[in-house]
Tab-separated table of C-alpha atoms in Angstrom:
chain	number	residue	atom	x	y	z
A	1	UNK	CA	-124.942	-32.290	-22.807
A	2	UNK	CA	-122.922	-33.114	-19.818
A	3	UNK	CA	-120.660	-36.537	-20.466
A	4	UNK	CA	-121.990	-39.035	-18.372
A	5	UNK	CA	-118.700	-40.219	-15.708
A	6	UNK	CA	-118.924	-44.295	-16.056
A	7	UNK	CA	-117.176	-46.708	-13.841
A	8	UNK	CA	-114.713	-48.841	-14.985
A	9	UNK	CA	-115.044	-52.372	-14.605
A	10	UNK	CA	-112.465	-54.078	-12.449
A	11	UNK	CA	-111.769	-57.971	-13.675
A	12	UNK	CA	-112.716	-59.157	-10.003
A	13	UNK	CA	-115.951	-59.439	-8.675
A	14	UNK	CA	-116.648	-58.230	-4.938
A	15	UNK	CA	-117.256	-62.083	-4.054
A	16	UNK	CA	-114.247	-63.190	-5.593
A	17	UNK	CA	-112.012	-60.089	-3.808
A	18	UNK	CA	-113.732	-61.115	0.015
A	19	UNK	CA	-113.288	-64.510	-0.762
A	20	UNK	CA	-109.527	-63.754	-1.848
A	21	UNK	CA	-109.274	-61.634	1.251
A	22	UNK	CA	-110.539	-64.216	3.697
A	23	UNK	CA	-108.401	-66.647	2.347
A	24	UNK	CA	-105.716	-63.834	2.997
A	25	UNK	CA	-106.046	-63.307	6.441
A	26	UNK	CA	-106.734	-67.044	7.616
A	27	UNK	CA	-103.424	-67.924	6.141
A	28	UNK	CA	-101.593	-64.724	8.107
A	29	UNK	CA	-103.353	-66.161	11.138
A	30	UNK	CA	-102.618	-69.676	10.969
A	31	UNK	CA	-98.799	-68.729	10.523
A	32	UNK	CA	-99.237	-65.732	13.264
A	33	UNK	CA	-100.361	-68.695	15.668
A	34	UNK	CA	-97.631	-71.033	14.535
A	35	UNK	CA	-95.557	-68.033	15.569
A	36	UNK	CA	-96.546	-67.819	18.853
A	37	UNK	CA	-97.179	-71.204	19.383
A	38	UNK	CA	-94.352	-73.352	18.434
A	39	UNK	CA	-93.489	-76.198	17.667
A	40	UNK	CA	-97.184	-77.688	17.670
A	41	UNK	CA	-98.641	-74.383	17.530
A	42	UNK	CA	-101.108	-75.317	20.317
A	43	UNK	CA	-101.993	-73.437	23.404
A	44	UNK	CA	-100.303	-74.302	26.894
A	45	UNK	CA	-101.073	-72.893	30.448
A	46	UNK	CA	-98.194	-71.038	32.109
A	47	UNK	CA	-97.369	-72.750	35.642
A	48	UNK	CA	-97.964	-71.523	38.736
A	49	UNK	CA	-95.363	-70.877	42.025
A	50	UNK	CA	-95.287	-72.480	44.901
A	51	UNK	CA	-96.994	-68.852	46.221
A	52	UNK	CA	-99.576	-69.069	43.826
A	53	UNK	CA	-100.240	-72.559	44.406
A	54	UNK	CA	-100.504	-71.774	48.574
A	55	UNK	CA	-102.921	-69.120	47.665
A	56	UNK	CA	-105.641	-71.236	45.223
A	57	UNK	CA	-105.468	-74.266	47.627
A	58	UNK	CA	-105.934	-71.805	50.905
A	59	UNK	CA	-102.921	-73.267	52.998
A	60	UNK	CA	-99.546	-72.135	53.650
A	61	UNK	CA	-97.154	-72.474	51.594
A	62	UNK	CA	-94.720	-74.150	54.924
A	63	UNK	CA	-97.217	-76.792	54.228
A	64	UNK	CA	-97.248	-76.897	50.607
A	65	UNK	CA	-93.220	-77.286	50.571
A	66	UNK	CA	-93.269	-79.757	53.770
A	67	UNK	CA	-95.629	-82.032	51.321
A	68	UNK	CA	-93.060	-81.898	48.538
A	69	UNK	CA	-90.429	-82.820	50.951
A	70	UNK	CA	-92.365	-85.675	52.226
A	71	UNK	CA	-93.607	-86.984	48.716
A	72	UNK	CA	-97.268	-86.546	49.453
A	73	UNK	CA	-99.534	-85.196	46.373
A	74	UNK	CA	-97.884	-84.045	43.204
A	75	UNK	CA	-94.286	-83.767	42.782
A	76	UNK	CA	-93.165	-80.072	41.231
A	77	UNK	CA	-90.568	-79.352	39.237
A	78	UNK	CA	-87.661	-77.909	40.788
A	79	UNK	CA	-86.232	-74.872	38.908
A	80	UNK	CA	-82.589	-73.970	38.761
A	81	UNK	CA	-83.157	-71.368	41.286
A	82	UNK	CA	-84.284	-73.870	43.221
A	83	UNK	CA	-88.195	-72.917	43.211
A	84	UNK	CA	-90.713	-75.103	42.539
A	85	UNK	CA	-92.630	-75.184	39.621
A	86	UNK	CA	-96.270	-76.960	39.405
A	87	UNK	CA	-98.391	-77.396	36.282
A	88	UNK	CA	-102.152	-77.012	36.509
A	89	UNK	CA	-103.135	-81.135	36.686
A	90	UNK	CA	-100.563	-80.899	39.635
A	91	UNK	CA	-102.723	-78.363	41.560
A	92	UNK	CA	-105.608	-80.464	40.961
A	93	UNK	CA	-103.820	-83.498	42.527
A	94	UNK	CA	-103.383	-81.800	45.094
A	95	UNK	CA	-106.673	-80.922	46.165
A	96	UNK	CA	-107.622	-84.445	45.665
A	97	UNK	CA	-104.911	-85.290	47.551
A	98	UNK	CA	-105.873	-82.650	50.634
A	99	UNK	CA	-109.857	-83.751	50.103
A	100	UNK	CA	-109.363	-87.118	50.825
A	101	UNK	CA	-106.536	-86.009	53.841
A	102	UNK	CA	-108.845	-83.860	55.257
A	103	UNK	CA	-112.417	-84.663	54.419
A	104	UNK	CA	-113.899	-81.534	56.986
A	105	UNK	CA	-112.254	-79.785	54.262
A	106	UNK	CA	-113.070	-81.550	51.275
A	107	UNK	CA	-115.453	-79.107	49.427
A	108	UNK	CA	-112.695	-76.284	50.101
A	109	UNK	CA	-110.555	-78.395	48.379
A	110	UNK	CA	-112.687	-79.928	45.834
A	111	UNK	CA	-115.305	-77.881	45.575
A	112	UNK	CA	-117.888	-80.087	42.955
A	113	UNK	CA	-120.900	-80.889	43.127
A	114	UNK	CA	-121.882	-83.994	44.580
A	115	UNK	CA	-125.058	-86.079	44.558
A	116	UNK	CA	-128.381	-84.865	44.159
A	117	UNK	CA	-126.501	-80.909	43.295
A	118	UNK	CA	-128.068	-80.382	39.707
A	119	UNK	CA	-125.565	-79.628	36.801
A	120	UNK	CA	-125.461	-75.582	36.571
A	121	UNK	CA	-125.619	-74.383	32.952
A	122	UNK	CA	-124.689	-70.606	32.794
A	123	UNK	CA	-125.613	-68.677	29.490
A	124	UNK	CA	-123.922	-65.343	28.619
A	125	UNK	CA	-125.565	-63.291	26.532
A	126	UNK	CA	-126.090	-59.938	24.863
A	127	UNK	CA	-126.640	-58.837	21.092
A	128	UNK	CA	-124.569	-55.431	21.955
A	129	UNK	CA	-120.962	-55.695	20.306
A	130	UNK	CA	-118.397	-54.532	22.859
A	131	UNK	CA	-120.210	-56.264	25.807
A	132	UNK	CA	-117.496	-58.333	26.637
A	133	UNK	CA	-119.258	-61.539	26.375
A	134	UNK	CA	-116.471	-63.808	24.966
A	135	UNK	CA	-114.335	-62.172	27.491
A	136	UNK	CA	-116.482	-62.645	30.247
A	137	UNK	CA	-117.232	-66.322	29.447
A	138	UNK	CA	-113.522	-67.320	29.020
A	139	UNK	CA	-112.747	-65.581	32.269
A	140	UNK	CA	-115.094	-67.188	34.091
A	141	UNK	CA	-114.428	-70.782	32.557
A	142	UNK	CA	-110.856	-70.126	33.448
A	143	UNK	CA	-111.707	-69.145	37.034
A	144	UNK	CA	-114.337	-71.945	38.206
A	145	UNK	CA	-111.411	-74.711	36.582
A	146	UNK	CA	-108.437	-73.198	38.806
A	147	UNK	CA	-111.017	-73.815	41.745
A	148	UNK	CA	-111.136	-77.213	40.716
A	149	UNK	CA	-114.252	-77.517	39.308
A	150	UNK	CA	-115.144	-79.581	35.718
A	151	UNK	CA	-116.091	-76.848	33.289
A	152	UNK	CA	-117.375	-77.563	29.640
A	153	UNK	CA	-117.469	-74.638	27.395
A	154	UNK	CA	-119.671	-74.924	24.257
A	155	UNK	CA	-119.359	-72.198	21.729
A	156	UNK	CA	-122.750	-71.430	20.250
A	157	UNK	CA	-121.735	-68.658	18.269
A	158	UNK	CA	-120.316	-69.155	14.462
A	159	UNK	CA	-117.862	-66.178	14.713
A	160	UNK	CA	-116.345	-68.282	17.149
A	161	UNK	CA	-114.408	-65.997	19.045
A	162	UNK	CA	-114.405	-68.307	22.068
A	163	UNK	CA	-113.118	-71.178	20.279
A	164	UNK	CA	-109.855	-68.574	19.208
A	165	UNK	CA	-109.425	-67.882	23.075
A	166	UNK	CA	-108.547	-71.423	23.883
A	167	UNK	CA	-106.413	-71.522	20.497
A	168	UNK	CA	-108.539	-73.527	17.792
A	169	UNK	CA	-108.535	-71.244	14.150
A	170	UNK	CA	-112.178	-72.189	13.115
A	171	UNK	CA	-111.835	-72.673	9.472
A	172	UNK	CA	-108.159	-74.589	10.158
A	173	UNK	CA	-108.871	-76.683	13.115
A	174	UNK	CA	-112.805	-77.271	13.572
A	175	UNK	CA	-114.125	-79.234	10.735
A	176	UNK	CA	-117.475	-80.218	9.242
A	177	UNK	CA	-119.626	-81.417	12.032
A	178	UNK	CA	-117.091	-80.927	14.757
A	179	UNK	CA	-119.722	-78.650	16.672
A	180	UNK	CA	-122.311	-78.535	18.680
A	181	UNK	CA	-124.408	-78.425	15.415
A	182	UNK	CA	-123.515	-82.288	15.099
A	183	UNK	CA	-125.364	-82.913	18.244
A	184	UNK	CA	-128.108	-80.961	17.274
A	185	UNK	CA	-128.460	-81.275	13.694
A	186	UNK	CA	-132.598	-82.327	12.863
A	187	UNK	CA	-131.004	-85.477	10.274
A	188	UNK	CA	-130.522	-88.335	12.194
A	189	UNK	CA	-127.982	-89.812	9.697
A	190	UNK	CA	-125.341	-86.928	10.569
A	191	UNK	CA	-126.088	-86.348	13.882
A	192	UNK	CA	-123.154	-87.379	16.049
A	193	UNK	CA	-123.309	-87.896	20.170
A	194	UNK	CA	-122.636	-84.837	22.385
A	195	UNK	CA	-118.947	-86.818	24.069
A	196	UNK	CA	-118.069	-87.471	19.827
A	197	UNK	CA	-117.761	-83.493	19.525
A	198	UNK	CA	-116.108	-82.803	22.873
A	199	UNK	CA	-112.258	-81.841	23.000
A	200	UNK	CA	-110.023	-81.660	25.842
A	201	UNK	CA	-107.796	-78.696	25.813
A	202	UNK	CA	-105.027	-77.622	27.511
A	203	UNK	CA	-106.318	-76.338	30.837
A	204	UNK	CA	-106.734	-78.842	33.349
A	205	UNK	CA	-110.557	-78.953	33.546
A	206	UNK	CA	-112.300	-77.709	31.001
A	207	UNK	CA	-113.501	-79.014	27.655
A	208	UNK	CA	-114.441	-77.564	24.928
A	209	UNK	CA	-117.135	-77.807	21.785
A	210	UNK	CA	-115.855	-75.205	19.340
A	211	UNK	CA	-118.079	-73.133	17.077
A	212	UNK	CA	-117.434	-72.217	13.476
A	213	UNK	CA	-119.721	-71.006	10.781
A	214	UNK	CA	-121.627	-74.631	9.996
A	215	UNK	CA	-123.578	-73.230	13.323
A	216	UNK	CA	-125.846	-71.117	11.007
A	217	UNK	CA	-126.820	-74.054	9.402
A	218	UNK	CA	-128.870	-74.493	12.393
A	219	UNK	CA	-130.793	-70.777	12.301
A	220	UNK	CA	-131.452	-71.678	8.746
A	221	UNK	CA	-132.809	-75.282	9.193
A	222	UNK	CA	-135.095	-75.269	12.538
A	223	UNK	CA	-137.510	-72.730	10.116
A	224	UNK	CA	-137.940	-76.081	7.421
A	225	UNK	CA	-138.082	-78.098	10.477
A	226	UNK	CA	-141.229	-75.972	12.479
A	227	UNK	CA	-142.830	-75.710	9.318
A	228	UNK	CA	-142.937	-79.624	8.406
A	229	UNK	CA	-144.199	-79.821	12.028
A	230	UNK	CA	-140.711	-82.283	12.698
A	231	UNK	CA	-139.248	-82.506	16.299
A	232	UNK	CA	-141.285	-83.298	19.355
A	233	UNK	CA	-140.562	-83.218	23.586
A	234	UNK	CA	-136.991	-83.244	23.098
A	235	UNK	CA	-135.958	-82.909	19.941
A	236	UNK	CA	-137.976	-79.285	19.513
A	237	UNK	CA	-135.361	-76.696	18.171
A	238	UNK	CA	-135.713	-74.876	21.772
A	239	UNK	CA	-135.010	-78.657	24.169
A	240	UNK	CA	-132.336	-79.862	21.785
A	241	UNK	CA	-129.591	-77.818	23.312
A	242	UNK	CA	-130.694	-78.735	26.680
A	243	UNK	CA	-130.815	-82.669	26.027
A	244	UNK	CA	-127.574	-83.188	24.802
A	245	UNK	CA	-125.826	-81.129	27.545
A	246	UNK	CA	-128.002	-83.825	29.773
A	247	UNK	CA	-126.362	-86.729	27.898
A	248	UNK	CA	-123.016	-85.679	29.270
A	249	UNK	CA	-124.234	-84.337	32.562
A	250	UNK	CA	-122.211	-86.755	34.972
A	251	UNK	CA	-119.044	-85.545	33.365
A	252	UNK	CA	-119.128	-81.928	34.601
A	253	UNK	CA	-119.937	-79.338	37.588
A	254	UNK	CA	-120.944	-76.456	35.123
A	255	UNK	CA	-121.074	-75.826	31.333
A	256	UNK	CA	-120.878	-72.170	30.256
A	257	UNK	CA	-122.100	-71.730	26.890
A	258	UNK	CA	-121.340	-68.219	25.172
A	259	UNK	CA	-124.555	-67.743	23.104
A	260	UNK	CA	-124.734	-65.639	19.755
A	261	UNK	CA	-125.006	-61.951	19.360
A	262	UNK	CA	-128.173	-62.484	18.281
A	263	UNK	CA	-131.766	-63.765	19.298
A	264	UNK	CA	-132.221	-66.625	17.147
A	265	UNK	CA	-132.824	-70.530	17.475
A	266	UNK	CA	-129.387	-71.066	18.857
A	267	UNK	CA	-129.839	-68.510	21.260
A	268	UNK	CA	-133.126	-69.470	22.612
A	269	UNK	CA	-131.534	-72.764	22.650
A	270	UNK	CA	-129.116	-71.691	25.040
A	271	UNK	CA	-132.011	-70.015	27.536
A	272	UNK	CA	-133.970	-73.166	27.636
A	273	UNK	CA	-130.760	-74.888	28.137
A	274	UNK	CA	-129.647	-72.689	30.716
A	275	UNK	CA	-130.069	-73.054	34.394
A	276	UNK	CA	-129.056	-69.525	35.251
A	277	UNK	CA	-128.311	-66.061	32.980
A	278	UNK	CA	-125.796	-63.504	32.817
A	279	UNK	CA	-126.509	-60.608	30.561
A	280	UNK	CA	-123.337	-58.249	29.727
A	281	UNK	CA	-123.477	-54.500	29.653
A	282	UNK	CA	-120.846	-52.166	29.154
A	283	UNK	CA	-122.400	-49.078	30.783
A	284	UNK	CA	-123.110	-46.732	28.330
A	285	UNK	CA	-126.476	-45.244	27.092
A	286	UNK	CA	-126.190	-46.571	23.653
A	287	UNK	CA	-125.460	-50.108	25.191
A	288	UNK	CA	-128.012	-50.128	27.231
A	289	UNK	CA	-130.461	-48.845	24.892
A	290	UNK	CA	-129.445	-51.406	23.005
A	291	UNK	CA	-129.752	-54.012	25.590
A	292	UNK	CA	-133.552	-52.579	26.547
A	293	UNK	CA	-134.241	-53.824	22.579
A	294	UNK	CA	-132.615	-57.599	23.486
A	295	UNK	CA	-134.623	-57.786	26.715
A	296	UNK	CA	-137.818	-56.780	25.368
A	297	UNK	CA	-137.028	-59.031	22.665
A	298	UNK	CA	-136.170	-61.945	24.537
A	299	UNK	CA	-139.251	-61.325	26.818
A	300	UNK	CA	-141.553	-62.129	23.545
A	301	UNK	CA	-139.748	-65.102	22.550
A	302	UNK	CA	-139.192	-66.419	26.181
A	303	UNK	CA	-143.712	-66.018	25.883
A	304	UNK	CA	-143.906	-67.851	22.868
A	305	UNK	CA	-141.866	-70.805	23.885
A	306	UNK	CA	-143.901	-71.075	27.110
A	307	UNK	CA	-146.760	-71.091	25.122
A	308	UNK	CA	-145.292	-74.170	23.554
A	309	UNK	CA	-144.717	-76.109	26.631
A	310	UNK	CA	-141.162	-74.649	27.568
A	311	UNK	CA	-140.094	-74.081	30.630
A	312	UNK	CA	-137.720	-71.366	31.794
A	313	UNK	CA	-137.173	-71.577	35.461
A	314	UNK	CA	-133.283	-70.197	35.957
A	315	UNK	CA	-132.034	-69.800	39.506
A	316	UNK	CA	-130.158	-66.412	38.821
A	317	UNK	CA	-130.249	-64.040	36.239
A	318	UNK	CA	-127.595	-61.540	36.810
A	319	UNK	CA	-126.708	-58.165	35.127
A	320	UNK	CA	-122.735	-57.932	34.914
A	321	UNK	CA	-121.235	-54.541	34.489
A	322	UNK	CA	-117.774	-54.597	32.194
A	323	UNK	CA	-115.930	-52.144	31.050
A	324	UNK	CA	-116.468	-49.965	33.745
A	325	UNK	CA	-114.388	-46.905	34.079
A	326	UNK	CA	-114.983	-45.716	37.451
A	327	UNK	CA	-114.029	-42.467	37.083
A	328	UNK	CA	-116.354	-41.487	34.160
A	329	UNK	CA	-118.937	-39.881	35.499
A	330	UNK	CA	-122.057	-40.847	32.886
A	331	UNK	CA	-120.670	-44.495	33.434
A	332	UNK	CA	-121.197	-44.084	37.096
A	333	UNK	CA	-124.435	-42.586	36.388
A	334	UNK	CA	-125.574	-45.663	34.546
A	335	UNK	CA	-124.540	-48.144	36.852
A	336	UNK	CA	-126.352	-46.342	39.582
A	337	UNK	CA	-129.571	-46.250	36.900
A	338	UNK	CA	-129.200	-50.069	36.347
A	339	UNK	CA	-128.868	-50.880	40.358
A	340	UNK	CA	-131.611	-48.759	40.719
A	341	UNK	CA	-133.689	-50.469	39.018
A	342	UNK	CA	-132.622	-53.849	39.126
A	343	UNK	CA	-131.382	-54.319	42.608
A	344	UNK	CA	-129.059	-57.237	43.515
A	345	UNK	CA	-129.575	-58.516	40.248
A	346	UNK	CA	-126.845	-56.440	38.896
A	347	UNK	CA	-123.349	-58.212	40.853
A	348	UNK	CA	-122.182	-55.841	42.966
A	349	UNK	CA	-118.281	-55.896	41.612
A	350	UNK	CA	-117.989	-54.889	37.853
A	351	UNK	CA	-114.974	-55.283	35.838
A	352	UNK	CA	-112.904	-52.770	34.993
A	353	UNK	CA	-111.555	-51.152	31.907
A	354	UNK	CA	-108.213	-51.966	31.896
A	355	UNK	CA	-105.398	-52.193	29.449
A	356	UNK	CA	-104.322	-55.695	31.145
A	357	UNK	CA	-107.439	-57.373	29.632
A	358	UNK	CA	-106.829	-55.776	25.976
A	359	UNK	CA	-103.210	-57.103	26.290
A	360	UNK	CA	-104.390	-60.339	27.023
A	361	UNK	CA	-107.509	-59.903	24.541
A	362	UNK	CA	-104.305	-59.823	22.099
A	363	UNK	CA	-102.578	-62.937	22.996
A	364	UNK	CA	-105.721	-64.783	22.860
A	365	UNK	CA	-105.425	-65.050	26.862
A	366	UNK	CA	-107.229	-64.280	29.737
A	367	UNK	CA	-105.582	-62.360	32.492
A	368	UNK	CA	-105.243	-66.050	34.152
A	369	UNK	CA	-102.996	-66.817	32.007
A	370	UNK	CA	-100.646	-63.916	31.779
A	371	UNK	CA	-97.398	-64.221	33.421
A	372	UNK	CA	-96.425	-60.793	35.922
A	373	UNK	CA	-94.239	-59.134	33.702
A	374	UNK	CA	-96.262	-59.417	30.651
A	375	UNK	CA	-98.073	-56.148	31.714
A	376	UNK	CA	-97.405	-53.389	34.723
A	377	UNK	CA	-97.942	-55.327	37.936
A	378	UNK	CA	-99.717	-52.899	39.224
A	379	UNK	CA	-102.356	-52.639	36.233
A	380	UNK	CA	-102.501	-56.692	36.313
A	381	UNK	CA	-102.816	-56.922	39.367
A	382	UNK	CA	-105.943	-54.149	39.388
A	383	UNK	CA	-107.830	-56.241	36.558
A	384	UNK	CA	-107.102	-59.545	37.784
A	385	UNK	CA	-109.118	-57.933	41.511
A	386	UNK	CA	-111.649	-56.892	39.669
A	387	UNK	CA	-112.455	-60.055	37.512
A	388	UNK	CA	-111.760	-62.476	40.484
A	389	UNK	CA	-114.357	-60.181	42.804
A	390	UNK	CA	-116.872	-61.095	39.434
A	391	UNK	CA	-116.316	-64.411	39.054
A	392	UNK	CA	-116.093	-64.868	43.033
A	393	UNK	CA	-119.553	-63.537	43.051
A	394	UNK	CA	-120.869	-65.767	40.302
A	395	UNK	CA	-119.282	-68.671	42.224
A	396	UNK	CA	-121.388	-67.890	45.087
A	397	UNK	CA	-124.304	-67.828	43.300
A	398	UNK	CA	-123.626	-71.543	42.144
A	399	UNK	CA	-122.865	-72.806	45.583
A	400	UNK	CA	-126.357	-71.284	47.028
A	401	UNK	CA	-127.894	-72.780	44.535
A	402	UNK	CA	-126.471	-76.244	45.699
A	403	UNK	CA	-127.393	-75.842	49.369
A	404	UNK	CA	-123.805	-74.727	50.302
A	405	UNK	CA	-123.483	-71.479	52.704
C-alpha cells in the first residue's frame, strides 16, 4: 500500500502568521513615512514660483512682482537667488486680494460658489481594480483647491487608499470613530457630528474625513438595521450620507467622496449623496466587461431605492477614460466603442498612461505636487496636460451647473 504523504504541522496558525505579517508591514510603513517625512512625519505642499503663481491666478507675472514690491496681497519669501517663493495659503490671499481689487473679475479669481449655487457632491466610482479611482479623486481634489475652491474629501472606502495620499497611515493615525462611520453610525450614543470628524490637512483648501477599516462596520450593520425596520426620511442607510454632508454644506464649494470598490450600503450611500457621477474605466475589454457588471448592477439597486422614496437626480454622469495609451490600438478601439455609445458622456480628454503618475503614485503624491526634476520634464509635463485637460473639463461641468458660462 502506498504511504500516505502527511503535512507537517507548523506551530503558527494562518491567522496568527497574517496577523504577524500585518503588524509587519504597518510598522515598515510608519517608519518608511517617518523617513520621508521628517521631523513630524506629516505631509507638506511644495511651493510654487512666482511663474507658477502668474499662471494659476491668470495675470502677469510684471504684475505679480509689482504687488510684492508695493506690499499688496501676500508677502513671498525671497530665496537666496533672489526669487520669490509663495506657499499655497499665499496664492489664496491673493486671489482674495485681486477679487475684492477687481470685482469684474472676482469669480476668475475666486471662483466659489455663491448664493443660491447648490453644494456639488461628485462621487467616483468603479468596482474594477486598476481604474484609477483613488488617483483620479486625489487629482481632482488637488486641482479644484489650487483654483481656489473649498474642497472636502471624504474617504468612503476602508482600504483607505485616499486617506494614504494625503499622508494619514489608517491603522496609526485614524482612530476608532474618526470616520465618516461616526457620522453615520445607526447608535445615537456614538454617533459624533459631521465638523467633529473633519481634519484640515496640509493643502490650503481641502479637508479631509479619512477612511479605515471601522467603515465595514457600516455594510455589516444597515442589514440589522433594515431588518428591525430602524431609520426613517433621513436617517435611512441610503439619506444618511447625504444629510450629514448637508450639515456642513456652508463650509465648502464641492465634496468629492471616493466610494468603495464595491456596490454596497456605503456605496449607494455615496449615489444618493451625490449630485453628479464619474465612473472610471481604464480601456480595456476585461475592464469594461467588468464595468458592464457594476452598471447593470447599480441600475437594480439605483430601482430599488427609488422604489423606496429615493431620489437620484445627478446633473452629470460622466465616463472618464484613464490609463489610456494612445498608441495601443485595442485601447483606441475601446474608447471609440465607449464614445460611440455613450456620446459626450464620456469627457473628451482622457488621462494618459504615464510613468509621471506611477512616480508620484509612489510618493503618495499627485503630479501637483511633484517638483520638475522629480521626473523627465518632458514626461511631467505630458501627464500633468493630460490630467489638467480632465479635471478642466470636470470643472466646467460644475460651473454650468451653477449658471456660469
Amino acid at each position: 500500500m502506498d504511504q500516505m504523504t502527511t503535512r507537517k504541522p507548523t506551530s503558527e496558525s494562518s491567522a496568527a502568521k497574517i496577523t504577524r505579517q500585518s503588524q509587519m508591514l504597518s510598522a515598515q510603513l510608519q517608519s518608511l513615512r517617518t523617513h520621508m517625512y521628517p521631523p513630524e512625519a506629516m505631509k507638506s505642499l511644495r511651493t510654487f514660483t512666482s511663474r507658477d503663481v502668474a499662471t494659476m491666478l491668470g495675470i502677469a507675472e510684471s504684475t505679480l512682482r509689482q504687488m510684492s514690491l508695493d506690499g499688496e496681497g501676500a508677502m513671498p519669501e525671497r530665496l537666496e537667488n533672489g526669487r520669490r517663493s509663495y506657499t499655497l495659503a499665499q496664492v489664496n490671499e491673493i486671489r482674495r486680494y485681486l477679487a475684492v481689487k477687481r470685482p469684474m473679475e472676482a469669480l476668475d479669481f475666486l471662483p466659489r460658489r455663491r448664493p443660491g449655487e447648490k453644494l456639488q457632491v461628485i462621487a467616483v466610482a468603479n468596482f474594477k481594480g486598476g481604474s484609477a479611482k483613488t488617483t483620479t479623486t486625489v487629482h481632482l481634489a488637488h486641482y479644484l483647491a489650487l483654483t481656489g475652491l473649498r474642497v472636502l474629501a471624504i474617504d468612503l472606502d476602508p482600504q483607505a487608499s485616499l486617506s494614504a495620499m494625503f499622508g494619514y497611515q489608517p491603522e496609526f493615525d485614524v482612530s476608532d470613530n474618526e470616520t465618516i462611520y461616526a457620522a453615520i453610525r445607526y447608535d445615537d450614543d456614538n454617533r459624533r457630528p459631521l465638523r467633529d470628524v473633519i481634519r484640515n490637512t496640509y493643502f490650503d483648501g481641502i479637508d479631509l474625513i479619512p477612511g479605515n477599516l471601522e467603515l465595514m462596520e457600516y455594510e455589516h450593520e444597515t442589514p440589522q438595521a433594515i431588518a428591525s425596520g430602524g431609520g426613517r426620511g433621513d436617517g435611512i442607510f441610503f439619506r444618511r450620507l447625504g444629510a450629514v454632508i448637508n450639515s456642513v454644506e456652508e463650509d465648502y464649494d464641492v465634496v468629492v467622496i471616493d466610494a468603495p470598490p464595491q456596490l454596497g450600503y456605503l456605496t449607494l450611500g455615496a449615489l444618493c449623496a451625490a449630485t453628479s457621477l464619474l465612473i472610471t474605466v481604464h480601456p480595456a475589454m476585461i475592464d469594461v466587461a467588468s464595468m458592464n457588471q457594476f452598471l447593470a448592477m447599480m441600475s437594480d439597486v439605483m430601482h430599488v431605492i427609488e422604489e423606496r422614496g429615493g431620489v437620484l437626480e445627478h446633473d452629470f454622469i460622466r465616463y472618464v477614460i484613464t490609463r489610456h495609451n494612445p498608441n495601443d490600438v485595442p485601447q483606441v478601439n475601446v474608447v471609440a466603442l465607449l464614445r460611440s455609445l455613450f456620446g459626450e458622456d464620456v469627457l473628451a480628454p482622457a488621462v494618459v498612461d504615464t510613468t509621471a503618475i506611477a512616480s508620484a503614485g509612489l510618493e503618495k503624491k499627485s503630479l501637483y505636487e511633484m517638483a520638475r526634476g522629480s521626473v523627465g520634464r518632458d514626461t511631467l509635463t505630458r501627464a500633468l496636460d493630460s490630467v489638467d485637460a480632465v479635471n478642466l473639463e470636470i470643472f466646467n461641468h460644475l460651473k454650468s451647473v451653477w449658471g456660469r458660462s
